Amino acid sequence: MSPPPGNRSPRRILSIWLAQLSLDRWRQAAGCARGQGEDAGPLVLITETAHGPRIDAVNDAGRAAGIRPRSMLADARTLCPQVAVHPSDPAGDLDFLERLAAWAQRWGPWTAMDAPDALLVDITGAAHLFAGEERLLADAAALFAKRGLAARLAIAPTAGAAWALSHYGPDRVILSPDDDAVARLSGLPVAALRLDEDVLVILRRLGLKRIGDLTDRFAEREGRDALHRRFRNRRAPAANPLVRLDQLLGKVPEPLLPVIPPQMPLVQRRLVEPIRHRDLLDQVVRDLAADMARELEAKGEGARRLEVGVWRVDGEVIVRRLEMAAATRDAAHICRLFAAKLDDIDAGFGIESVRMRASWSEPLDLGQRDLEAAAEDHGTSLAACVDRLTVRLGPHAVRRPVPFASHIPERAQRWQPPLEAEPPSPHGFQEQLAFHARPLKLLDRAEPIAVLYATPDGFPQKFRWRGEVHEVARVEGPERIAPEWWREKSTVRLRDYYRIEDGAGRRYWIYRHGLIGDGRGGMPDWYLQGLCA
């Protein structure tokens, strides 16, 4: 039932606390359900700090063993030596939370992130669409459980009250506008006010452990002045309990920054008469591809994923998706790829509407389209070739190398399916090594070589590789590459790389693994890792 016209609905905020966001993301990446596989035993996610690894998240088995978040890994290993350890990804969690905030707009007109693990949804005037707030909470809980996420929910008139109830109250609790907020919230701990840890320590030392202690003792003017004098130099809301208390009770407004998802380019055709023939559908798709190309060009972007939706007269909707190896806005190329996707569409009694949407787009600068078109006509366009192979063989049958930010040669690139998102560009990192020449070809695995004689400067005069002895004629180097201390143990040895040329004019890239007397092993070993032009 919709709210009465002319009456403004009281504000209602839905707070969603994703209690195990990091662990749930790890479970999805590892492909195991909660309490199964490696997650069945004690498990922690850690972050490297200046004082050693610190625990960010711990599963139920780890909590039962006495491990707590924000403790040091060394202390956790003392309590539970068999604990499994994996690195956490705070940046990935924040990105996942932002995407969840956009997805959560199904329950309200706007959402806001409350990092690192909570969402706030304004559901004012929207609960009647779900037949009441109880049904809305049940729907939200079911959808989060379906996505494999542990969520606690609460609804209240203010963001502070909703956050407090979702974190420290019963699950799926509702604080209605007619309820006595002070009485309902008085039993919650002062940590429900979203205060900094040092402020919580001060309040506990003062004997203020519950919200009711603040409302009972400092409701009058004299009491507020006494508490205000202690925190008068603290301007931030999280450092001032009086500000947080007023926000909790709705006496002070609390601005929230909504998450605004990017608008996806969309074009559509509503047909005057339903169509049933394939050639007419192809013509509509060509028109939509041309419109989409203009939309993308106006935004300076290219499409990586496109969706074509076909609405039939009987109400059935048929959707076909297409992903491409590189961003494009070439209408002809899009039509050729969709040709194989539309073969199995049954028009039924007719198609009355067709829509094309770019659900994934990337920046695409203006280029020399005539050269790329000529390359595609001759079958030499790499992106077009990858797209055709992917459509025919499947999205995981083709892989491509992508750069990775690492100065270790064998880690400088990774292989991934061409339809996955590109990792953050490491070009800024690699430009620091631009003056170092790299070989034309790197071996899949560095091969050991036998050095017959090494000069006092460190490079060999002769070496044996694959049964053949090579005389060294010219040498360039060394280029020293130290191990990545944040990833490897301190016993890993450094490398000195040399570009050498033998008597036959062939050039190689070799390195000495370790130094004499470095305390990390015996005599250094030699390896050949690449072939130069």
Short mmCIF file of C-alpha atoms in Angstrom, two decimals:
data_model
loop_
_atom_site.label_atom_id
_atom_site.label_comp_id
_atom_site.label_asym_id
_atom_site.label_seq_id
_atom_site.Cartn_x
_atom_site.Cartn_y
_atom_site.Cartn_z
CA MET A 1 0.00 0.00 0.00
CA SER A 2 1.45 3.36 -1.00
CA PRO A 3 1.84 6.18 1.53
CA PRO A 4 -0.99 8.73 1.70
CA PRO A 5 -0.59 11.57 -0.82
CA GLY A 6 0.50 14.92 0.54
CA ASN A 7 2.14 13.36 3.65
CA ARG A 8 5.91 13.15 3.77
CA SER A 9 7.09 9.69 4.84
CA PRO A 10 9.44 9.58 7.84
CA ARG A 11 13.01 8.79 6.93
CA ARG A 12 13.92 5.12 7.03
CA ILE A 13 17.48 3.81 6.75
CA LEU A 14 18.43 0.18 6.14
CA SER A 15 21.86 -0.76 7.52
CA ILE A 16 23.55 -3.88 6.13
CA TRP A 17 26.57 -5.19 8.00
CA LEU A 18 28.60 -7.71 6.00
CA ALA A 19 30.16 -9.31 9.06
CA GLN A 20 32.61 -11.53 7.12
CA LEU A 21 33.13 -9.62 3.90
CA SER A 22 36.83 -10.46 3.50
CA LEU A 23 36.33 -14.13 4.33
CA ASP A 24 33.31 -14.46 2.05
CA ARG A 25 35.30 -12.96 -0.83
CA TRP A 26 38.15 -15.37 -0.11
CA ARG A 27 35.74 -18.33 -0.06
CA GLN A 28 34.32 -17.32 -3.44
CA ALA A 29 37.82 -17.00 -4.92
CA ALA A 30 38.87 -20.35 -3.41
CA GLY A 31 35.67 -22.06 -4.57
CA CYS A 32 34.73 -23.47 -1.17
CA ALA A 33 31.58 -23.02 0.86
CA ARG A 34 31.48 -21.86 4.46
CA GLY A 35 32.84 -24.59 6.73
CA GLN A 36 34.07 -26.78 3.87
CA GLY A 37 37.50 -27.58 2.47
CA GLU A 38 40.31 -25.39 3.76
CA ASP A 39 37.80 -23.15 5.51
CA ALA A 40 36.83 -26.00 7.84
CA GLY A 41 39.93 -25.42 10.00
CA PRO A 42 41.23 -22.23 11.63
CA LEU A 43 41.81 -19.60 8.93
CA VAL A 44 43.02 -15.99 9.10
CA LEU A 45 43.57 -13.22 6.56
CA ILE A 46 46.58 -11.02 7.30
CA THR A 47 48.08 -7.68 6.31
CA GLU A 48 51.79 -6.95 6.50
CA THR A 49 52.64 -4.09 8.89
CA ALA A 50 55.84 -2.55 10.20
CA HIS A 51 55.60 -4.77 13.29
CA GLY A 52 54.78 -7.97 11.43
CA PRO A 53 51.67 -9.61 9.98
CA ARG A 54 48.43 -8.46 11.61
CA ILE A 55 45.17 -10.41 11.42
CA ASP A 56 42.32 -8.69 9.54
CA ALA A 57 39.73 -11.47 9.57
CA VAL A 58 39.30 -14.87 11.23
CA ASN A 59 36.73 -17.59 10.61
CA ASP A 60 34.55 -19.31 13.20
CA ALA A 61 37.02 -22.16 13.74
CA GLY A 62 39.78 -19.63 14.40
CA ARG A 63 37.63 -17.73 16.91
CA ALA A 64 36.91 -20.98 18.71
CA ALA A 65 40.68 -21.48 19.00
CA GLY A 66 41.05 -18.07 20.67
CA ILE A 67 42.24 -16.01 17.70
CA ARG A 68 40.88 -12.48 17.49
CA PRO A 69 41.00 -9.86 14.70
CA ARG A 70 43.61 -7.07 14.93
CA SER A 71 45.97 -9.36 16.85
CA MET A 72 49.43 -10.28 15.60
CA LEU A 73 49.96 -13.47 13.61
CA ALA A 74 52.75 -14.57 15.94
CA ASP A 75 50.32 -14.52 18.87
CA ALA A 76 47.75 -16.45 16.85
CA ARG A 77 50.30 -19.14 15.97
CA THR A 78 51.06 -19.52 19.67
CA LEU A 79 47.40 -20.25 20.37
CA CYS A 80 46.82 -22.35 17.24
CA PRO A 81 49.97 -23.55 15.38
CA GLN A 82 47.94 -25.22 12.61
CA VAL A 83 46.13 -22.02 11.56
CA ALA A 84 45.95 -21.44 7.78
CA VAL A 85 47.15 -18.02 6.63
CA HIS A 86 46.20 -16.10 3.48
CA PRO A 87 46.84 -12.46 2.53
CA SER A 88 43.91 -10.06 2.74
CA ASP A 89 42.96 -7.62 -0.01
CA PRO A 90 41.56 -4.37 1.47
CA ALA A 91 41.47 -2.63 -1.91
CA GLY A 92 39.58 -5.54 -3.44
CA ASP A 93 37.15 -5.56 -0.50
CA LEU A 94 36.46 -1.85 -0.99
CA ASP A 95 35.84 -2.33 -4.71
CA PHE A 96 33.54 -5.27 -3.97
CA LEU A 97 31.68 -3.18 -1.38
CA GLU A 98 31.18 -0.40 -3.93
CA ARG A 99 29.70 -2.83 -6.44
CA LEU A 100 27.45 -4.22 -3.72
CA ALA A 101 26.28 -0.67 -2.95
CA ALA A 102 25.18 -0.22 -6.56
CA TRP A 103 23.48 -3.63 -6.50
CA ALA A 104 21.66 -2.78 -3.23
CA GLN A 105 19.75 0.04 -4.91
CA ARG A 106 17.00 -2.51 -5.57
CA TRP A 107 15.75 -1.71 -2.05
CA GLY A 108 15.98 2.09 -2.16
CA PRO A 109 16.69 5.05 -4.42
CA TRP A 110 20.24 5.57 -3.15
CA THR A 111 22.89 3.74 -1.16
CA ALA A 112 26.05 4.76 0.67
CA MET A 113 29.15 2.84 1.69
CA ASP A 114 30.15 2.66 5.33
CA ALA A 115 33.61 1.19 4.88
CA PRO A 116 35.05 -1.24 5.46
CA ASP A 117 32.12 -3.68 5.69
CA ALA A 118 28.72 -1.95 5.85
CA LEU A 119 26.13 -0.40 3.55
CA LEU A 120 23.39 2.17 4.21
CA VAL A 121 20.28 2.19 2.02
CA ASP A 122 17.63 4.94 2.13
CA ILE A 123 14.35 3.03 1.89
CA THR A 124 12.10 6.01 2.71
CA GLY A 125 8.75 5.45 0.99
CA ALA A 126 9.91 2.20 -0.66
CA ALA A 127 9.00 -0.47 1.90
CA HIS A 128 5.43 -0.75 0.56
CA LEU A 129 6.86 -2.13 -2.70
CA PHE A 130 7.92 -5.21 -0.71
CA ALA A 131 4.67 -5.43 1.33
CA GLY A 132 6.27 -3.94 4.42
CA GLU A 133 9.63 -3.57 6.11
CA GLU A 134 9.60 -7.14 7.45
CA ARG A 135 9.28 -8.52 3.91
CA LEU A 136 11.98 -6.13 2.73
CA LEU A 137 14.40 -7.43 5.37
CA ALA A 138 13.54 -11.03 4.48
CA ASP A 139 14.13 -10.33 0.79
CA ALA A 140 17.48 -8.67 1.47
CA ALA A 141 18.63 -11.47 3.77
CA ALA A 142 17.68 -14.11 1.19
CA LEU A 143 19.51 -12.36 -1.64
CA PHE A 144 22.68 -11.84 0.39
CA ALA A 145 22.60 -15.49 1.48
CA LYS A 146 22.19 -16.51 -2.15
CA ARG A 147 25.37 -14.59 -2.98
CA GLY A 148 27.21 -16.39 -0.17
CA LEU A 149 27.51 -13.30 2.06
CA ALA A 150 26.83 -13.23 5.81
CA ALA A 151 24.75 -10.10 6.48
CA ARG A 152 23.05 -8.57 9.51
CA LEU A 153 20.29 -6.05 8.85
CA ALA A 154 18.38 -3.37 10.74
CA ILE A 155 16.02 -0.49 9.91
CA ALA A 156 15.84 2.75 11.89
CA PRO A 157 15.01 6.44 11.37
CA THR A 158 18.68 7.52 11.37
CA ALA A 159 21.85 6.09 9.89
CA GLY A 160 23.52 5.99 13.30
CA ALA A 161 20.67 4.05 14.92
CA ALA A 162 20.45 1.60 12.01
CA TRP A 163 24.22 1.01 12.14
CA ALA A 164 24.14 0.48 15.90
CA LEU A 165 21.29 -2.05 15.73
CA SER A 166 22.79 -4.00 12.81
CA HIS A 167 26.16 -4.32 14.58
CA TYR A 168 25.12 -4.74 18.21
CA GLY A 169 21.39 -5.53 18.22
CA PRO A 170 19.35 -8.57 17.21
CA ASP A 171 19.33 -9.52 13.55
CA ARG A 172 16.58 -7.97 11.37
CA VAL A 173 15.43 -5.56 14.07
CA ILE A 174 13.16 -2.63 13.15
CA LEU A 175 13.06 0.66 15.06
CA SER A 176 9.85 2.38 14.01
CA PRO A 177 9.35 6.18 14.19
CA ASP A 178 6.83 5.74 17.04
CA ASP A 179 9.23 3.76 19.24
CA ASP A 180 11.17 5.33 22.09
CA ALA A 181 14.64 5.40 20.51
CA VAL A 182 16.40 6.20 23.79
CA ALA A 183 14.83 3.22 25.55
CA ARG A 184 15.47 0.84 22.62
CA LEU A 185 19.12 1.86 22.22
CA SER A 186 20.11 2.39 25.83
CA GLY A 187 21.23 -1.21 26.32
CA LEU A 188 23.75 -1.13 23.46
CA PRO A 189 27.46 -0.64 24.23
CA VAL A 190 29.09 2.74 23.60
CA ALA A 191 30.98 1.13 20.71
CA ALA A 192 27.67 1.32 18.82
CA LEU A 193 28.23 5.10 18.54
CA ARG A 194 31.00 4.53 15.92
CA LEU A 195 33.69 6.19 18.03
CA ASP A 196 37.45 5.93 17.75
CA GLU A 197 39.17 3.34 19.88
CA ASP A 198 40.94 5.88 22.11
CA VAL A 199 37.60 7.61 22.83
CA LEU A 200 36.04 4.28 23.80
CA VAL A 201 38.89 3.66 26.23
CA ILE A 202 38.29 7.06 27.89
CA LEU A 203 34.55 6.40 28.19
CA ARG A 204 35.09 2.98 29.73
CA ARG A 205 37.51 4.46 32.26
CA LEU A 206 34.81 6.98 33.17
CA GLY A 207 32.37 4.14 33.76
CA LEU A 208 30.31 4.90 30.63
CA LYS A 209 29.88 1.49 29.05
CA ARG A 210 26.34 1.70 27.64
CA ILE A 211 24.51 4.26 25.57
CA GLY A 212 22.07 4.49 28.45
CA ASP A 213 24.86 5.74 30.69
CA LEU A 214 25.29 8.73 28.36
CA THR A 215 21.59 9.49 27.97
CA ASP A 216 20.87 9.19 31.71
CA ARG A 217 23.80 11.21 33.02
CA PHE A 218 24.27 13.77 30.28
CA ALA A 219 20.76 14.50 29.09
CA GLU A 220 20.60 17.76 31.03
CA ARG A 221 22.51 20.87 30.10
CA GLU A 222 24.91 20.65 33.04
CA GLY A 223 25.83 17.09 32.27
CA ARG A 224 26.44 17.80 28.58
CA ASP A 225 28.69 20.71 29.47
CA ALA A 226 30.79 18.47 31.69
CA LEU A 227 31.30 15.93 28.92
CA HIS A 228 31.74 18.64 26.31
CA ARG A 229 34.65 20.18 28.24
CA ARG A 230 36.52 16.87 28.12
CA PHE A 231 36.08 16.47 24.34
CA ARG A 232 35.86 20.12 23.27
CA ASN A 233 39.07 19.92 21.18
CA ARG A 234 37.84 16.95 19.20
CA ARG A 235 36.08 18.13 16.06
CA ALA A 236 35.61 14.87 14.16
CA PRO A 237 32.28 13.10 14.85
CA ALA A 238 34.06 9.81 15.55
CA ALA A 239 36.08 11.53 18.30
CA ASN A 240 33.18 13.28 20.05
CA PRO A 241 30.57 11.10 21.80
CA LEU A 242 28.06 13.96 22.09
CA VAL A 243 28.01 14.52 18.32
CA ARG A 244 27.57 10.80 17.69
CA LEU A 245 24.81 10.62 20.29
CA ASP A 246 22.93 13.50 18.64
CA GLN A 247 23.33 11.86 15.23
CA LEU A 248 22.05 8.60 16.69
CA LEU A 249 18.89 10.28 17.98
CA GLY A 250 18.36 12.46 14.90
CA LYS A 251 19.09 15.78 16.61
CA VAL A 252 22.04 16.53 14.30
CA PRO A 253 21.98 15.74 10.57
CA GLU A 254 24.52 13.26 9.28
CA PRO A 255 25.49 13.78 5.63
CA LEU A 256 26.04 10.61 3.61
CA LEU A 257 27.81 10.28 0.27
CA PRO A 258 25.66 8.19 -2.09
CA VAL A 259 27.17 5.72 -4.53
CA ILE A 260 26.25 6.71 -8.07
CA PRO A 261 26.89 3.90 -10.56
CA PRO A 262 28.10 4.95 -13.99
CA GLN A 263 25.45 5.20 -16.66
CA MET A 264 25.81 2.41 -19.17
CA PRO A 265 25.31 3.30 -22.85
CA LEU A 266 21.98 1.92 -24.03
CA VAL A 267 20.14 2.10 -27.35
CA GLN A 268 16.86 0.47 -28.33
CA ARG A 269 14.28 0.12 -31.09
CA ARG A 270 10.54 -0.16 -30.47
CA LEU A 271 9.14 -1.62 -33.67
CA VAL A 272 5.87 -0.44 -35.19
CA GLU A 273 5.06 -3.98 -36.37
CA PRO A 274 6.44 -7.21 -34.85
CA ILE A 275 9.10 -8.92 -36.97
CA ARG A 276 9.69 -12.66 -37.40
CA HIS A 277 12.38 -12.97 -40.07
CA ARG A 278 16.10 -13.16 -39.40
CA ASP A 279 17.12 -10.63 -42.06
CA LEU A 280 14.90 -7.99 -40.42
CA LEU A 281 16.42 -8.75 -37.02
CA ASP A 282 19.91 -8.38 -38.50
CA GLN A 283 18.94 -4.99 -39.90
CA VAL A 284 17.71 -3.85 -36.47
CA VAL A 285 20.95 -5.05 -34.86
CA ARG A 286 22.97 -3.13 -37.48
CA ASP A 287 21.03 0.03 -36.67
CA LEU A 288 21.56 -0.50 -32.94
CA ALA A 289 25.28 -1.14 -33.44
CA ALA A 290 25.60 2.14 -35.36
CA ASP A 291 23.73 3.99 -32.61
CA MET A 292 25.90 2.35 -29.96
CA ALA A 293 29.06 3.34 -31.82
CA ARG A 294 27.93 6.98 -31.78
CA GLU A 295 27.08 6.79 -28.07
CA LEU A 296 30.49 5.32 -27.24
CA GLU A 297 32.34 7.80 -29.45
CA ALA A 298 30.61 10.71 -27.70
CA LYS A 299 31.89 9.40 -24.36
CA GLY A 300 35.36 8.54 -25.65
CA GLU A 301 34.89 4.87 -24.78
CA GLY A 302 34.80 1.46 -26.38
CA ALA A 303 32.69 -1.56 -25.45
CA ARG A 304 34.15 -4.72 -23.91
CA ARG A 305 30.82 -6.38 -23.12
CA LEU A 306 27.58 -5.92 -25.06
CA GLU A 307 24.12 -7.32 -24.41
CA VAL A 308 21.27 -7.58 -26.91
CA GLY A 309 17.81 -8.06 -25.43
CA VAL A 310 14.90 -9.20 -27.60
CA TRP A 311 11.33 -8.68 -26.36
CA ARG A 312 8.75 -10.98 -27.94
CA VAL A 313 5.04 -10.27 -28.27
CA ASP A 314 4.20 -12.99 -25.73
CA GLY A 315 6.33 -11.22 -23.09
CA GLU A 316 9.38 -13.50 -23.16
CA VAL A 317 12.78 -11.76 -23.09
CA ILE A 318 15.82 -13.32 -24.78
CA VAL A 319 19.27 -11.93 -23.92
CA ARG A 320 22.52 -12.61 -25.75
CA ARG A 321 25.86 -11.41 -24.37
CA LEU A 322 29.12 -10.75 -26.16
CA GLU A 323 32.55 -10.03 -24.68
CA MET A 324 35.49 -8.75 -26.68
CA ALA A 325 39.23 -8.94 -26.17
CA ALA A 326 39.75 -5.21 -26.69
CA ALA A 327 37.53 -2.18 -26.41
CA THR A 328 35.85 -1.36 -29.70
CA ARG A 329 33.12 0.77 -31.21
CA ASP A 330 33.29 -0.67 -34.71
CA ALA A 331 29.67 -1.35 -35.68
CA ALA A 332 30.55 -3.81 -38.44
CA HIS A 333 32.74 -5.88 -36.13
CA ILE A 334 29.99 -5.96 -33.50
CA CYS A 335 27.41 -7.15 -36.04
CA ARG A 336 29.69 -9.95 -37.29
CA LEU A 337 30.21 -11.25 -33.74
CA PHE A 338 26.50 -11.11 -32.90
CA ALA A 339 25.61 -12.99 -36.08
CA ALA A 340 26.49 -16.34 -34.48
CA LYS A 341 24.77 -15.42 -31.21
CA LEU A 342 21.37 -14.77 -32.82
CA ASP A 343 21.04 -18.02 -34.79
CA ASP A 344 19.05 -19.84 -32.12
CA ILE A 345 16.55 -17.05 -31.36
CA ASP A 346 12.94 -18.12 -31.82
CA ALA A 347 10.84 -15.10 -32.79
CA GLY A 348 7.59 -16.85 -31.79
CA PHE A 349 4.64 -14.62 -32.71
CA GLY A 350 7.01 -11.73 -33.41
CA ILE A 351 9.64 -9.43 -31.89
CA GLU A 352 8.39 -6.00 -30.87
CA SER A 353 11.43 -4.44 -29.20
CA VAL A 354 15.23 -4.86 -29.34
CA ARG A 355 17.71 -3.26 -26.97
CA MET A 356 21.54 -3.11 -26.94
CA ARG A 357 23.46 -2.22 -23.78
CA ALA A 358 27.19 -1.83 -23.11
CA SER A 359 27.55 -3.29 -19.61
CA TRP A 360 31.35 -2.95 -19.68
CA SER A 361 33.16 -0.13 -21.42
CA GLU A 362 36.68 1.31 -21.27
CA PRO A 363 38.31 4.54 -22.42
CA LEU A 364 39.18 4.36 -26.11
CA ASP A 365 41.07 7.14 -27.82
CA LEU A 366 40.63 8.07 -31.45
CA GLY A 367 42.78 5.92 -33.72
CA GLN A 368 43.66 5.33 -37.35
CA ARG A 369 40.56 3.39 -38.25
CA ASP A 370 41.58 2.89 -41.85
CA LEU A 371 44.70 0.95 -40.82
CA GLU A 372 42.79 -1.21 -38.33
CA ALA A 373 40.01 -1.84 -40.85
CA ALA A 374 42.55 -2.87 -43.47
CA ALA A 375 44.21 -5.21 -40.98
CA GLU A 376 40.87 -6.80 -40.15
CA ASP A 377 40.03 -7.25 -43.83
CA HIS A 378 43.28 -9.17 -44.29
CA GLY A 379 42.72 -11.21 -41.13
CA THR A 380 45.65 -9.70 -39.24
CA SER A 381 43.79 -7.71 -36.56
CA LEU A 382 44.74 -9.35 -33.27
CA ALA A 383 41.66 -8.14 -31.34
CA ALA A 384 39.29 -9.33 -34.09
CA CYS A 385 41.06 -12.71 -34.23
CA VAL A 386 40.79 -13.16 -30.46
CA ASP A 387 37.10 -12.22 -30.54
CA ARG A 388 36.34 -14.78 -33.25
CA LEU A 389 38.28 -17.54 -31.46
CA THR A 390 36.53 -16.74 -28.20
CA VAL A 391 33.07 -16.86 -29.79
CA ARG A 392 33.85 -20.23 -31.41
CA LEU A 393 35.93 -21.96 -28.70
CA GLY A 394 34.60 -20.41 -25.49
CA PRO A 395 35.69 -17.60 -23.16
CA HIS A 396 38.38 -19.67 -21.35
CA ALA A 397 40.00 -21.35 -24.36
CA VAL A 398 42.19 -18.35 -25.27
CA ARG A 399 44.69 -16.68 -22.95
CA ARG A 400 46.86 -13.61 -23.33
CA PRO A 401 49.87 -12.15 -21.47
CA VAL A 402 49.28 -8.99 -19.44
CA PRO A 403 51.98 -6.86 -17.74
CA PHE A 404 52.43 -7.16 -14.00
CA ALA A 405 54.22 -4.74 -11.67
CA SER A 406 57.35 -6.70 -10.71
CA HIS A 407 61.02 -6.21 -11.46
CA ILE A 408 61.63 -9.99 -11.31
CA PRO A 409 61.71 -10.98 -15.02
CA GLU A 410 59.63 -14.14 -14.76
CA ARG A 411 56.96 -12.28 -12.79
CA ALA A 412 56.71 -9.24 -15.07
CA GLN A 413 53.73 -10.72 -16.90
CA ARG A 414 50.81 -13.03 -16.21
CA TRP A 415 48.42 -15.02 -18.38
CA GLN A 416 44.67 -14.50 -18.18
CA PRO A 417 41.60 -14.97 -20.40
CA PRO A 418 41.26 -12.06 -22.84
CA LEU A 419 37.75 -11.24 -21.61
CA GLU A 420 38.80 -10.52 -18.03
CA ALA A 421 39.35 -6.96 -16.84
CA GLU A 422 42.84 -5.58 -17.30
CA PRO A 423 44.87 -5.30 -14.07
CA PRO A 424 46.08 -1.85 -12.98
CA SER A 425 48.64 -0.62 -15.49
CA PRO A 426 52.21 -1.10 -14.22
CA HIS A 427 53.66 1.26 -16.82
CA GLY A 428 54.52 3.86 -14.21
CA PHE A 429 56.46 1.18 -12.34
CA GLN A 430 58.14 -0.23 -15.42
CA GLU A 431 59.25 3.19 -16.68
CA GLN A 432 61.74 3.23 -13.84
CA LEU A 433 63.48 0.30 -15.57
CA ALA A 434 63.17 1.70 -19.10
CA PHE A 435 66.93 2.11 -19.47
CA HIS A 436 67.43 -1.65 -18.89
CA ALA A 437 67.22 -3.63 -22.14
CA ARG A 438 65.30 -6.88 -22.00
CA PRO A 439 65.85 -9.93 -24.23
CA LEU A 440 63.62 -10.65 -27.19
CA LYS A 441 62.67 -14.06 -25.78
CA LEU A 442 62.49 -15.28 -22.20
CA LEU A 443 62.71 -19.00 -21.51
CA ASP A 444 59.76 -20.55 -19.71
CA ARG A 445 62.17 -21.48 -16.93
CA ALA A 446 65.74 -20.31 -16.46
CA GLU A 447 68.17 -23.11 -17.36
CA PRO A 448 71.37 -23.75 -15.39
CA ILE A 449 74.67 -23.32 -17.22
CA ALA A 450 78.15 -24.56 -16.31
CA VAL A 451 80.64 -21.70 -16.12
CA LEU A 452 84.09 -22.96 -17.02
CA TYR A 453 85.96 -19.81 -16.04
CA ALA A 454 84.82 -16.55 -14.44
CA THR A 455 86.85 -13.35 -14.46
CA PRO A 456 87.52 -11.42 -11.25
CA ASP A 457 84.93 -8.88 -12.43
CA GLY A 458 82.28 -11.58 -12.15
CA PHE A 459 81.27 -12.52 -15.72
CA PRO A 460 82.24 -15.85 -17.32
CA GLN A 461 84.76 -16.31 -20.12
CA LYS A 462 83.28 -19.65 -21.17
CA PHE A 463 80.09 -21.50 -20.34
CA ARG A 464 78.40 -24.74 -21.36
CA TRP A 465 74.69 -24.72 -22.23
CA ARG A 466 72.77 -27.69 -23.65
CA GLY A 467 76.00 -29.59 -24.25
CA GLU A 468 77.71 -26.83 -26.25
CA VAL A 469 80.61 -24.65 -25.05
CA HIS A 470 80.35 -20.94 -25.84
CA GLU A 471 83.25 -18.45 -25.85
CA VAL A 472 82.22 -15.06 -24.48
CA ALA A 473 83.29 -12.25 -26.82
CA ARG A 474 81.44 -9.22 -25.40
CA VAL A 475 79.78 -8.49 -22.06
CA GLU A 476 77.41 -5.79 -20.84
CA GLY A 477 76.47 -5.55 -17.20
CA PRO A 478 75.91 -6.31 -14.45
CA GLU A 479 72.32 -5.31 -13.73
CA ARG A 480 71.59 -6.23 -10.12
CA ILE A 481 68.05 -7.33 -9.22
CA ALA A 482 67.35 -7.83 -5.53
CA PRO A 483 64.64 -10.22 -4.30
CA GLU A 484 61.21 -8.86 -3.40
CA TRP A 485 61.53 -8.77 0.38
CA TRP A 486 57.78 -8.31 0.90
CA ARG A 487 57.04 -11.60 -0.90
CA GLU A 488 60.07 -13.83 -0.34
CA LYS A 489 62.07 -14.99 2.63
CA SER A 490 65.24 -13.21 3.69
CA THR A 491 67.36 -16.19 2.56
CA VAL A 492 66.63 -15.60 -1.15
CA ARG A 493 69.78 -14.51 -3.01
CA LEU A 494 70.08 -11.54 -5.34
CA ARG A 495 70.89 -11.75 -9.06
CA ASP A 496 73.49 -10.08 -11.30
CA TYR A 497 72.38 -10.10 -14.96
CA TYR A 498 74.74 -9.89 -17.97
CA ARG A 499 74.08 -9.45 -21.68
CA ILE A 500 76.74 -11.48 -23.43
CA GLU A 501 77.72 -12.30 -27.02
CA ASP A 502 79.59 -15.42 -28.04
CA GLY A 503 82.07 -15.85 -30.85
CA ALA A 504 79.33 -16.74 -33.35
CA GLY A 505 77.48 -13.47 -32.72
CA ARG A 506 74.66 -15.04 -30.69
CA ARG A 507 73.51 -13.04 -27.69
CA TYR A 508 72.25 -14.35 -24.36
CA TRP A 509 70.90 -13.06 -21.06
CA ILE A 510 72.48 -14.84 -18.11
CA TYR A 511 72.63 -14.15 -14.40
CA ARG A 512 74.63 -15.15 -11.36
CA HIS A 513 72.40 -16.27 -8.50
CA GLY A 514 74.03 -15.06 -5.30
CA LEU A 515 77.37 -13.63 -4.25
CA ILE A 516 80.40 -15.24 -2.68
CA GLY A 517 80.23 -14.79 1.08
CA ASP A 518 76.70 -13.38 1.18
CA GLY A 519 75.78 -15.81 3.95
CA ARG A 520 72.78 -17.14 2.00
CA GLY A 521 74.25 -20.30 0.53
CA GLY A 522 77.40 -21.75 -0.99
CA MET A 523 79.02 -20.83 -4.29
CA PRO A 524 76.84 -18.82 -6.69
CA ASP A 525 74.95 -20.62 -9.47
CA TRP A 526 74.66 -19.43 -13.07
CA TYR A 527 71.52 -19.50 -15.23
CA LEU A 528 70.54 -18.57 -18.77
CA GLN A 529 67.13 -16.90 -18.88
CA GLY A 530 66.73 -15.23 -22.27
CA LEU A 531 67.89 -14.93 -25.88
CA CYS A 532 68.63 -11.46 -27.26
CA ALA A 533 68.20 -10.23 -30.82
#
